[in-house]
Coordinates of C-alpha atoms in Angstrom, one line a residue:
M1 CA 42.5 -9.3 -25.1
K2 CA 44.7 -6.1 -25.9
D3 CA 45.8 -4.1 -23.0
K4 CA 44.3 -1.1 -24.1
S5 CA 41.3 1.0 -25.2
P6 CA 40.4 1.6 -29.0
S7 CA 42.7 4.4 -30.1
G8 CA 42.6 6.3 -33.3
L9 CA 39.5 6.5 -36.0
N10 CA 39.8 3.3 -37.4
E11 CA 40.0 1.3 -34.1
W12 CA 36.8 3.3 -32.6
L13 CA 35.1 2.5 -36.1
H14 CA 35.6 -1.2 -35.6
F15 CA 34.8 -1.0 -32.1
L16 CA 31.5 0.9 -32.7
K17 CA 30.1 0.2 -36.0
N18 CA 28.6 -3.3 -35.3
K19 CA 27.4 -2.4 -31.9
K20 CA 23.8 -3.0 -30.9
F21 CA 21.9 0.1 -30.0
P22 CA 20.3 0.6 -26.3
V23 CA 16.7 0.9 -26.5
R24 CA 14.5 1.1 -23.5
S25 CA 12.9 -2.5 -22.9
V26 CA 9.6 -1.2 -22.3
N27 CA 9.8 0.7 -25.4
L28 CA 11.2 -2.2 -27.2
A29 CA 8.6 -4.8 -25.6
R30 CA 5.6 -2.4 -26.7
L31 CA 6.7 -2.0 -30.4
K32 CA 7.0 -5.7 -30.7
T33 CA 3.7 -6.3 -29.3
Q34 CA 2.2 -3.5 -31.8
I35 CA 3.9 -5.4 -34.7
K36 CA 2.3 -8.7 -33.8
R37 CA -1.2 -7.0 -33.4
T38 CA -3.2 -6.9 -36.5
E39 CA -5.4 -4.1 -35.3
D40 CA -2.1 -1.7 -34.7
T41 CA -1.1 0.6 -37.1
L42 CA 2.3 2.6 -37.8
D43 CA 0.1 5.9 -36.6
G44 CA -0.8 4.4 -33.6
M45 CA 3.1 3.3 -32.9
Q46 CA 4.0 6.9 -33.6
A47 CA 4.3 7.9 -30.0
N48 CA 6.2 5.0 -29.2
I49 CA 8.9 5.3 -31.9
A50 CA 9.5 9.1 -31.3
S51 CA 10.0 8.3 -27.2
D52 CA 13.6 6.4 -27.9
P53 CA 16.1 8.0 -29.9
L54 CA 17.7 5.1 -30.9
L55 CA 14.6 3.2 -31.9
A56 CA 13.7 6.4 -34.2
F57 CA 17.1 6.4 -35.4
A58 CA 17.9 2.9 -36.8
I59 CA 14.0 3.2 -38.2
L60 CA 15.3 6.4 -40.2
N61 CA 18.4 4.9 -41.6
E62 CA 16.8 1.6 -42.8
A63 CA 14.3 4.1 -44.8
N64 CA 17.3 5.9 -46.1
R65 CA 19.1 2.5 -46.9
I66 CA 16.1 1.2 -48.5
V67 CA 15.4 4.4 -50.5
P68 CA 18.3 6.3 -50.9
N69 CA 17.0 8.8 -53.5
K70 CA 15.0 10.2 -50.4
N71 CA 17.7 11.4 -48.5
N72 CA 17.6 15.3 -50.1
E73 CA 16.2 16.3 -47.1
I74 CA 15.9 14.6 -43.6
K75 CA 12.1 12.8 -42.9
T76 CA 11.0 12.3 -39.6
P77 CA 11.1 8.8 -38.1
F78 CA 7.2 8.7 -38.4
H79 CA 7.8 8.9 -42.2
A80 CA 10.5 6.7 -42.5
A81 CA 8.3 4.0 -40.6
A82 CA 5.8 4.7 -43.1
M83 CA 8.5 3.8 -45.6
V84 CA 9.7 0.7 -43.9
G85 CA 6.7 -0.7 -43.0
M86 CA 6.0 -3.0 -40.2
N87 CA 8.0 -6.2 -41.6
G88 CA 10.9 -4.1 -42.2
I89 CA 10.6 -2.6 -38.5
A90 CA 10.8 -6.3 -37.2
K91 CA 13.8 -6.8 -38.8
L92 CA 15.3 -4.2 -37.0
F93 CA 14.9 -6.1 -33.8
P94 CA 18.4 -8.1 -33.6
H95 CA 20.1 -4.6 -33.8
F96 CA 18.8 -3.3 -30.6
V97 CA 19.9 -4.5 -27.0
A98 CA 17.2 -3.3 -24.1
Y99 CA 18.2 -1.7 -21.4
E100 CA 16.1 -1.4 -17.9
T101 CA 15.6 1.9 -16.2
K102 CA 13.2 0.6 -13.4
N103 CA 16.3 -0.5 -11.1
K104 CA 17.0 2.4 -8.4
Q105 CA 20.8 2.0 -8.9
K106 CA 21.2 2.3 -12.4
P107 CA 24.9 1.4 -13.5
P108 CA 27.4 4.3 -14.3
H109 CA 27.6 3.9 -18.0
L110 CA 23.7 3.7 -18.1
V111 CA 23.2 7.1 -16.4
A112 CA 25.8 8.4 -18.5
F113 CA 24.1 7.5 -21.8
L114 CA 20.7 8.8 -20.4
S115 CA 22.0 12.0 -19.4
E116 CA 23.8 12.4 -22.9
L117 CA 20.2 11.6 -24.2
Q118 CA 18.8 14.3 -22.2
T119 CA 21.2 16.9 -23.4
S120 CA 20.8 16.1 -27.0
F121 CA 16.9 16.2 -26.5
E122 CA 17.6 19.8 -24.9
A123 CA 20.1 20.6 -27.9
A124 CA 17.2 19.6 -30.4
T125 CA 14.4 21.6 -28.8
I126 CA 16.8 24.8 -28.7
A127 CA 17.6 24.4 -32.6
R128 CA 13.8 23.9 -33.2
H129 CA 13.1 27.2 -31.3
W130 CA 15.7 29.2 -33.2
A131 CA 14.5 27.7 -36.5
I132 CA 10.8 28.9 -35.4
E133 CA 12.0 32.1 -34.8
K134 CA 13.6 32.6 -37.9
L135 CA 10.8 31.2 -39.6
T136 CA 12.5 28.6 -41.9
S137 CA 9.8 26.3 -42.2
H138 CA 12.2 23.8 -41.3
E139 CA 11.9 23.3 -37.7
D140 CA 11.0 19.9 -37.4
D141 CA 13.7 18.6 -39.6
I142 CA 16.0 20.4 -37.6
F143 CA 14.9 19.0 -34.6
W144 CA 15.8 15.6 -35.5
I145 CA 19.2 16.6 -37.2
T146 CA 20.3 18.0 -34.1
L147 CA 19.2 15.0 -32.0
F148 CA 20.6 12.4 -34.3
R149 CA 24.1 14.1 -34.6
D150 CA 25.0 13.0 -31.0
A151 CA 24.2 9.1 -31.9
A152 CA 28.2 8.2 -32.0
R153 CA 28.6 10.2 -28.7
W154 CA 25.5 8.1 -27.0
L155 CA 27.0 5.0 -28.0
L156 CA 30.5 6.0 -26.7
W157 CA 29.1 6.8 -23.3
F158 CA 27.0 3.5 -23.3
Y159 CA 30.4 1.3 -24.4
A160 CA 33.1 3.2 -23.7
Y161 CA 32.1 4.9 -20.2
P162 CA 35.7 5.0 -18.6
T163 CA 37.1 6.6 -21.5
M164 CA 34.4 9.3 -22.1
L165 CA 34.7 10.1 -18.5
A166 CA 38.1 10.9 -18.9
V167 CA 37.5 13.4 -21.7
N168 CA 35.0 15.1 -19.9
Q169 CA 37.3 15.6 -17.0
K170 CA 39.9 16.9 -19.3
I171 CA 37.5 19.5 -20.5
Q172 CA 36.2 20.4 -16.9
Q173 CA 40.0 20.9 -16.1
G174 CA 40.3 23.6 -18.9
E175 CA 41.3 21.5 -21.8
K176 CA 39.5 22.4 -25.2
S177 CA 37.0 19.7 -26.1
S178 CA 38.9 19.3 -29.6
Q179 CA 42.2 18.4 -27.7
A180 CA 40.8 16.3 -25.1
E181 CA 38.8 13.9 -27.3
L182 CA 42.4 13.7 -29.7
N183 CA 44.2 13.1 -26.5
I184 CA 42.1 10.4 -24.8
L185 CA 40.2 9.0 -28.1
G186 CA 43.0 9.3 -30.9
C187 CA 40.3 10.8 -32.9
H188 CA 37.5 13.8 -32.9
I189 CA 34.0 12.5 -32.0
D190 CA 32.5 14.6 -34.8
E191 CA 35.1 12.7 -37.3
L192 CA 34.1 9.5 -35.7
T193 CA 30.3 10.3 -36.1
V194 CA 30.7 11.1 -40.2
H195 CA 32.0 7.9 -40.6
L196 CA 29.8 5.8 -38.5
C197 CA 26.8 7.9 -40.1
T198 CA 28.0 7.1 -43.5
H199 CA 28.2 3.2 -42.4
W200 CA 24.7 3.4 -41.0
N201 CA 23.2 4.8 -44.0
T202 CA 22.1 7.7 -41.9
P203 CA 20.4 10.6 -44.2
K204 CA 22.8 13.1 -45.6
K205 CA 21.3 16.0 -43.7
V206 CA 22.8 14.5 -40.6
I207 CA 26.3 14.2 -41.9
E208 CA 26.3 17.6 -43.3
S209 CA 25.7 19.4 -40.3
F210 CA 29.4 18.5 -39.3
L211 CA 30.8 19.6 -42.9
T212 CA 32.3 22.8 -43.0
K213 CA 30.9 22.8 -46.7
H214 CA 27.7 23.6 -45.2
I215 CA 28.5 24.9 -41.8
P216 CA 30.9 27.6 -40.5
N217 CA 34.7 26.8 -40.0
A218 CA 36.6 28.5 -36.9
K219 CA 37.4 32.0 -38.9
E220 CA 33.8 32.1 -40.1
L221 CA 32.0 31.5 -36.9
Q222 CA 34.6 34.3 -35.5
A223 CA 33.4 36.6 -38.2
L224 CA 29.7 36.0 -37.6
A225 CA 30.2 36.4 -33.8
H226 CA 32.0 39.9 -34.4
L227 CA 28.8 41.1 -36.2
A228 CA 27.1 40.6 -33.3
H229 CA 29.7 42.1 -31.0
H230 CA 27.4 44.3 -28.9
P231 CA 24.9 42.3 -26.8
D232 CA 22.2 45.8 -26.8
E233 CA 22.2 46.5 -30.5
L234 CA 21.2 44.6 -33.7
P235 CA 23.9 42.7 -35.6
S236 CA 25.5 44.2 -38.4
F237 CA 24.6 42.5 -41.6
T238 CA 27.2 40.4 -43.6
E239 CA 28.4 41.6 -47.1
D240 CA 30.4 38.2 -47.6
K241 CA 28.8 35.8 -50.0
R242 CA 30.3 32.8 -48.3
L243 CA 28.7 33.8 -45.0
T244 CA 25.4 35.0 -46.3
I245 CA 25.1 31.3 -47.6
L246 CA 25.8 30.2 -44.1
V247 CA 23.8 32.4 -42.6
N248 CA 20.9 31.0 -44.8
N249 CA 21.7 27.5 -44.0
P250 CA 19.4 26.1 -41.0
L251 CA 22.0 23.7 -40.3
I252 CA 23.9 26.3 -38.2
F253 CA 21.2 26.3 -35.9
S254 CA 21.7 22.7 -35.4
Y255 CA 25.6 23.0 -34.9
C256 CA 25.1 26.1 -32.6
A257 CA 22.6 24.7 -30.2
N258 CA 24.7 21.4 -29.9
K259 CA 27.6 23.6 -28.8
V260 CA 25.3 25.4 -26.1
A261 CA 23.3 22.5 -24.7
H262 CA 26.8 20.4 -23.9
E263 CA 28.5 23.6 -22.8
A264 CA 25.7 23.9 -20.3
S265 CA 25.4 20.5 -19.4
L266 CA 29.5 20.4 -18.7
M267 CA 29.8 23.7 -17.4
R268 CA 26.9 25.6 -16.4
W269 CA 24.7 28.3 -18.1
D270 CA 27.0 30.9 -16.7
S271 CA 29.9 29.2 -19.0
K272 CA 32.3 32.0 -20.5
N273 CA 31.9 30.1 -23.8
L274 CA 28.1 30.5 -24.3
P275 CA 28.0 34.0 -25.3
F276 CA 30.1 33.4 -28.4
F277 CA 27.6 30.9 -29.8
Y278 CA 24.7 33.3 -28.8
R279 CA 26.3 36.1 -30.9
V280 CA 26.7 33.6 -34.0
V281 CA 23.0 32.7 -33.5
A282 CA 22.0 36.6 -33.1
T283 CA 23.9 37.4 -36.4
V284 CA 22.1 34.5 -38.3
M285 CA 18.5 35.6 -36.8
H286 CA 19.6 39.7 -36.9
R287 CA 18.4 39.6 -33.4
R288 CA 19.6 41.3 -30.2
V289 CA 21.8 38.6 -28.2
S290 CA 19.6 38.7 -25.1
E291 CA 16.4 37.5 -27.3
I292 CA 19.0 34.5 -28.6
I293 CA 19.1 33.7 -24.9
Q294 CA 15.8 34.1 -24.1
T295 CA 14.8 31.7 -26.9
A296 CA 17.4 29.2 -25.4
H297 CA 16.1 29.1 -22.0
L298 CA 12.5 28.9 -22.7
A299 CA 13.3 25.7 -25.2
S300 CA 15.4 24.2 -22.1
T301 CA 12.2 24.9 -19.9
E302 CA 10.3 22.7 -22.8
A303 CA 12.7 20.2 -23.1
A304 CA 12.6 19.5 -19.5
K305 CA 8.9 18.8 -19.4
L306 CA 8.7 16.7 -22.8
Y307 CA 12.1 15.0 -23.1
N308 CA 13.0 14.0 -19.1
T309 CA 15.1 10.8 -19.5
G310 CA 15.9 10.4 -16.0
G311 CA 19.6 10.3 -16.6
K312 CA 20.3 13.8 -15.0
I313 CA 18.7 17.1 -13.9
P314 CA 17.6 19.2 -16.7
L315 CA 19.4 22.1 -17.9
A316 CA 16.3 24.1 -16.7
Q317 CA 16.8 23.6 -13.3
Q318 CA 19.9 25.4 -13.1
L319 CA 17.9 28.6 -14.3
L320 CA 16.5 28.7 -11.1
D321 CA 19.6 29.0 -9.2
P322 CA 19.7 32.6 -7.9
D323 CA 23.2 32.7 -8.0
L324 CA 23.7 31.8 -11.5
Y325 CA 24.7 35.2 -12.9
T326 CA 25.7 37.4 -10.4
S327 CA 29.2 37.8 -8.9
K328 CA 28.1 36.5 -5.4
K329 CA 27.7 33.0 -6.8
L330 CA 29.0 29.9 -4.6
S331 CA 31.9 28.1 -5.7
K332 CA 31.2 25.8 -8.7
P333 CA 31.2 22.3 -7.5
K334 CA 34.1 20.5 -8.3
A335 CA 34.0 17.6 -10.8
T336 CA 33.6 14.3 -9.4
L337 CA 36.9 12.6 -9.1
S338 CA 36.8 9.1 -11.2
P339 CA 37.5 5.9 -8.5
I340 CA 41.0 5.7 -10.0
A341 CA 41.5 9.4 -9.6
A342 CA 40.2 9.3 -6.0
L343 CA 42.6 6.4 -5.4
K344 CA 45.5 8.6 -6.5
K345 CA 44.8 11.4 -4.5
A346 CA 44.2 8.9 -1.2
L347 CA 47.5 7.7 -1.6
S348 CA 49.3 11.0 -2.3
K349 CA 48.2 11.9 1.2
N350 CA 50.7 9.8 3.0
N351 CA 53.9 8.2 1.8
D352 CA 53.5 5.6 4.7
Y353 CA 50.5 3.4 4.0
D354 CA 51.4 0.0 4.9
T355 CA 50.3 -3.1 2.6
K356 CA 46.9 -3.3 4.2
Q357 CA 45.7 -0.2 4.0
K358 CA 46.8 0.1 0.3
T359 CA 45.1 -2.9 -0.5
G360 CA 42.1 -1.8 1.4
F361 CA 41.9 1.3 -0.7
A362 CA 42.5 -0.5 -4.0
L363 CA 39.6 -2.9 -3.0
K364 CA 37.0 -0.1 -2.7
T365 CA 38.4 1.2 -6.1
I366 CA 38.0 -2.3 -7.7
K367 CA 34.5 -2.5 -6.8
Q368 CA 33.7 1.3 -8.4
A369 CA 35.9 1.4 -11.0
I370 CA 35.5 -2.3 -12.5
P371 CA 31.5 -3.0 -11.8
N372 CA 31.9 -6.1 -13.9
T373 CA 33.9 -8.0 -11.0
Q374 CA 31.6 -10.5 -9.4
H375 CA 34.0 -11.8 -7.3
S376 CA 37.8 -10.9 -5.8
I377 CA 40.5 -12.2 -3.5
I378 CA 43.6 -9.9 -2.7
F379 CA 46.5 -11.9 -1.7
K380 CA 49.9 -11.0 0.3
H381 CA 53.0 -12.9 -0.6
V382 CA 55.9 -12.7 2.0
N383 CA 58.5 -15.1 2.8
N384 CA 57.3 -17.3 0.3
K385 CA 53.8 -17.7 1.6
T386 CA 50.8 -16.8 0.1
S387 CA 47.6 -16.1 2.0
P388 CA 44.4 -14.1 1.5
M389 CA 43.8 -10.3 2.8
Y390 CA 40.7 -9.6 1.7
Q391 CA 38.0 -11.1 -0.6
F392 CA 34.6 -10.4 -1.6
G393 CA 31.8 -12.3 -3.5
Y394 CA 32.9 -16.0 -2.5
N395 CA 31.8 -18.1 0.1
I396 CA 34.5 -17.3 2.8
E397 CA 34.8 -21.1 4.2
I398 CA 35.8 -22.0 0.8
I399 CA 38.3 -19.6 0.3
K400 CA 39.9 -20.5 3.8
A401 CA 39.4 -24.3 2.6
I402 CA 41.9 -23.6 -0.6
Q403 CA 45.5 -24.5 -0.5
W404 CA 46.7 -21.3 -1.7
N405 CA 50.4 -22.0 -0.6
A406 CA 50.4 -25.0 -3.1
P407 CA 53.1 -24.8 -5.9
S408 CA 51.5 -22.9 -8.5
S409 CA 53.7 -22.0 -11.5
V410 CA 51.1 -19.0 -12.1
F411 CA 51.6 -17.4 -8.5
K412 CA 55.3 -18.1 -8.6
K413 CA 55.4 -15.7 -11.7
L414 CA 53.2 -13.1 -10.2
S415 CA 55.0 -13.1 -6.8
G416 CA 58.4 -12.7 -8.8
K417 CA 57.6 -9.3 -10.6
R418 CA 54.9 -7.1 -11.5
S419 CA 52.6 -9.1 -14.0
A420 CA 49.0 -9.0 -15.2
I421 CA 47.1 -11.4 -17.2
H422 CA 43.4 -11.9 -18.5
L423 CA 42.2 -15.4 -18.8
F424 CA 39.1 -16.9 -20.3
G425 CA 37.8 -19.7 -22.5
Q426 CA 40.5 -22.5 -23.3
K427 CA 43.4 -20.2 -22.1
L428 CA 41.7 -20.2 -18.8
D429 CA 41.3 -24.2 -19.1
N430 CA 44.6 -24.7 -19.9
L431 CA 46.1 -23.0 -17.0
L432 CA 43.5 -24.2 -14.4
E433 CA 46.1 -27.2 -13.5
E434 CA 48.8 -24.3 -13.0
L435 CA 46.7 -22.5 -10.2
P436 CA 47.2 -23.4 -6.6
H437 CA 45.7 -26.5 -5.8
T438 CA 41.9 -26.6 -5.5
S439 CA 41.2 -23.1 -6.4
D440 CA 39.8 -24.4 -9.7
Q441 CA 36.6 -25.1 -7.7
I442 CA 35.7 -21.4 -7.5
I443 CA 36.1 -21.1 -11.4
D444 CA 33.0 -21.5 -13.5
K445 CA 33.1 -22.7 -17.3
N446 CA 32.2 -19.3 -18.4
S447 CA 34.7 -17.4 -15.9
H448 CA 36.9 -14.5 -16.9
L449 CA 40.0 -14.1 -14.6
I450 CA 42.4 -11.2 -14.3
L451 CA 45.5 -12.0 -12.1
A452 CA 47.8 -8.9 -11.3
S453 CA 50.4 -8.2 -9.2
T454 CA 52.9 -6.0 -7.6
Q455 CA 55.4 -5.2 -4.8
T456 CA 53.8 -3.2 -2.2
S457 CA 56.9 -2.8 0.1
K458 CA 60.6 -3.7 0.2
N459 CA 59.7 -7.4 1.1
E460 CA 55.8 -7.8 0.2
T461 CA 54.2 -8.5 -2.9
V462 CA 50.0 -8.6 -3.1
I463 CA 48.1 -10.5 -5.7
F464 CA 44.8 -9.5 -7.4
W465 CA 42.6 -12.3 -8.4
L466 CA 39.3 -10.7 -10.3
E467 CA 36.7 -13.4 -11.6
T468 CA 33.3 -12.8 -13.2
R469 CA 30.7 -15.1 -14.9
T470 CA 30.0 -12.7 -17.4
E471 CA 32.9 -10.9 -19.1
F472 CA 35.8 -8.4 -18.6
N473 CA 36.7 -5.9 -21.2
E474 CA 39.3 -4.0 -22.2
S475 CA 38.4 -1.1 -19.9
D476 CA 38.2 -3.4 -16.9
Y477 CA 41.6 -4.9 -17.5
K478 CA 43.2 -1.3 -18.1
N479 CA 41.9 0.0 -14.9
L480 CA 43.1 -2.8 -12.8
K481 CA 46.6 -2.0 -14.1
Q482 CA 46.1 1.4 -13.2
I483 CA 45.2 0.5 -9.7
V484 CA 48.3 -1.9 -9.4
S485 CA 50.5 0.7 -10.7
L486 CA 49.4 3.3 -8.1
I487 CA 49.9 1.1 -4.8
S488 CA 52.9 -0.1 -6.0
H489 CA 56.0 0.4 -4.2
S490 CA 58.1 1.7 -7.0
T491 CA 55.7 4.3 -7.7
L492 CA 55.8 5.7 -4.1

C-alpha cells in the first residue's frame, strides 16, 4: 500500500472512477422489490428513484449511454428510467453500495456525505427558483443539472473523508477554495468532475455547467457583478455580445446557486463572498439584489421541507438566528479541529509531557482519526524490554499471556528507529513467525496490521500495534504516521 492519499488529477480519477455509488439501503431494497413485482410500473417507482440522488444519477447516466443522441438537453431521472426500463435498472444494482441511516452513531464520512447531499439539494432548489423567476421554462432541467454537478464531490466525502476535511479547514481558515483544493488534492474538484462525468456518460448539460464556453469566467463574472453594483437599483444592461449570450444561458443559475449554497453552508449566510454572486444573478434576471436574496432564502426554506437528508441542519434554520446580519452578532463558532489537529494543539500546550501522557493522547486520537481500528496496543520499549501500556479491543488476559519480550526481528527493527509498516494477506502471513512468540493468536486470517514506532524521550520508544479484521486504507496509514510524528521526541 502507498503511504499517501491520491494526489493529482490522474490518481484521483483512478481512485474514484470505478467506486460504487452509495445508495440508502431502504431505497435500494425497495427498488429491488418493485422490479421483482410484475404489478409495479416505472411510474410507481418515480418517488423512490427521486428520493436518492445517486440512484437517479446512475439511471440518468445509463440512459445517456444507451441513447447518446438524446443528450442535447438533460432529461429527468423519470424520463431516463423509462428509457432504460426495469431490466436496465436491475443491471445497475452491482454499481451501488448500500448505506444505513438508522444507526444513531453514524460514521463521520457518512454524516459528511449526507451533509453534502443536503447542500446540493439546497443549491438545486435555489437554481430552480431563480429559473422560475426568469421564466426560462428550463427550471426542472436546471434543478437536476445543479444537483448532479456535485456527484464527484459526494464520492470524495464518502471515500476520502479526511482529505476533504482538510480542504474545508483550509477554506475556513481563509484560503480560496480553488487554492485549497489544489494544495490538498493536487487538482480542482470541478476539473475532476468533468473527467468523471465523461467516464460515467453523464449528459452533456451537466458537464457544460463547468465549462467557460457556457458559463462566465472570473473576469466575465466581475463584469456582470459590476452591472448590479447598487443593491437598491435595477442593474444596467450589458452591451457586450458575449455577456449577453451568457446572461441568456440558464446554466449560469446552476453555477451561481451552487456557489451560494456551498458558501452559506461552510461560512454562513452572512459570508462576505455571497453578495458577489447575488449581484451576478441580479444582472442575469434584471432584478434588484434584494429580490435575488429573497428568492434564495425562500428556496432554502423549501429545500429544508422537501429534501432533509439528516446529514446537517438545513440552511434555512440559520435564517432564524436573530443576530445573523447584525453588528451585535456573536462570534462565529470556531471550526471544529480534526482529531490530529486537536492532538497537535494539546501537545503544544506543554513540552514536558511524559511518554504515558503522550501515548494516552495518541490512543484517543487513533480512536477518532482511524475508525477502522478494531484492536490496538501501545507498547513501551525501554532498557531492551517491551511491555504493553494501553490496549483496546482485545481480551486483556490474552494480551498479558503473550511473550512480548521474546526475540522478534520485527520488534527489534521497530525499537531501533522510527518505522511504519502495513501488513496484510501473504505479506502478513510471511512475517507472523518474526513477531513476538504467541502473538499470532490475536491475528486473524483476514487481519490488516499496521505497526509503527518512535522515540518519545531520550531513552524510551513506543510501538503502535493497530489491527482490524476488515481493512485499513491509505488514509488510516497516513493518519497513524502523523500521530506518531507528533508525539516523537525529535519533533518537540
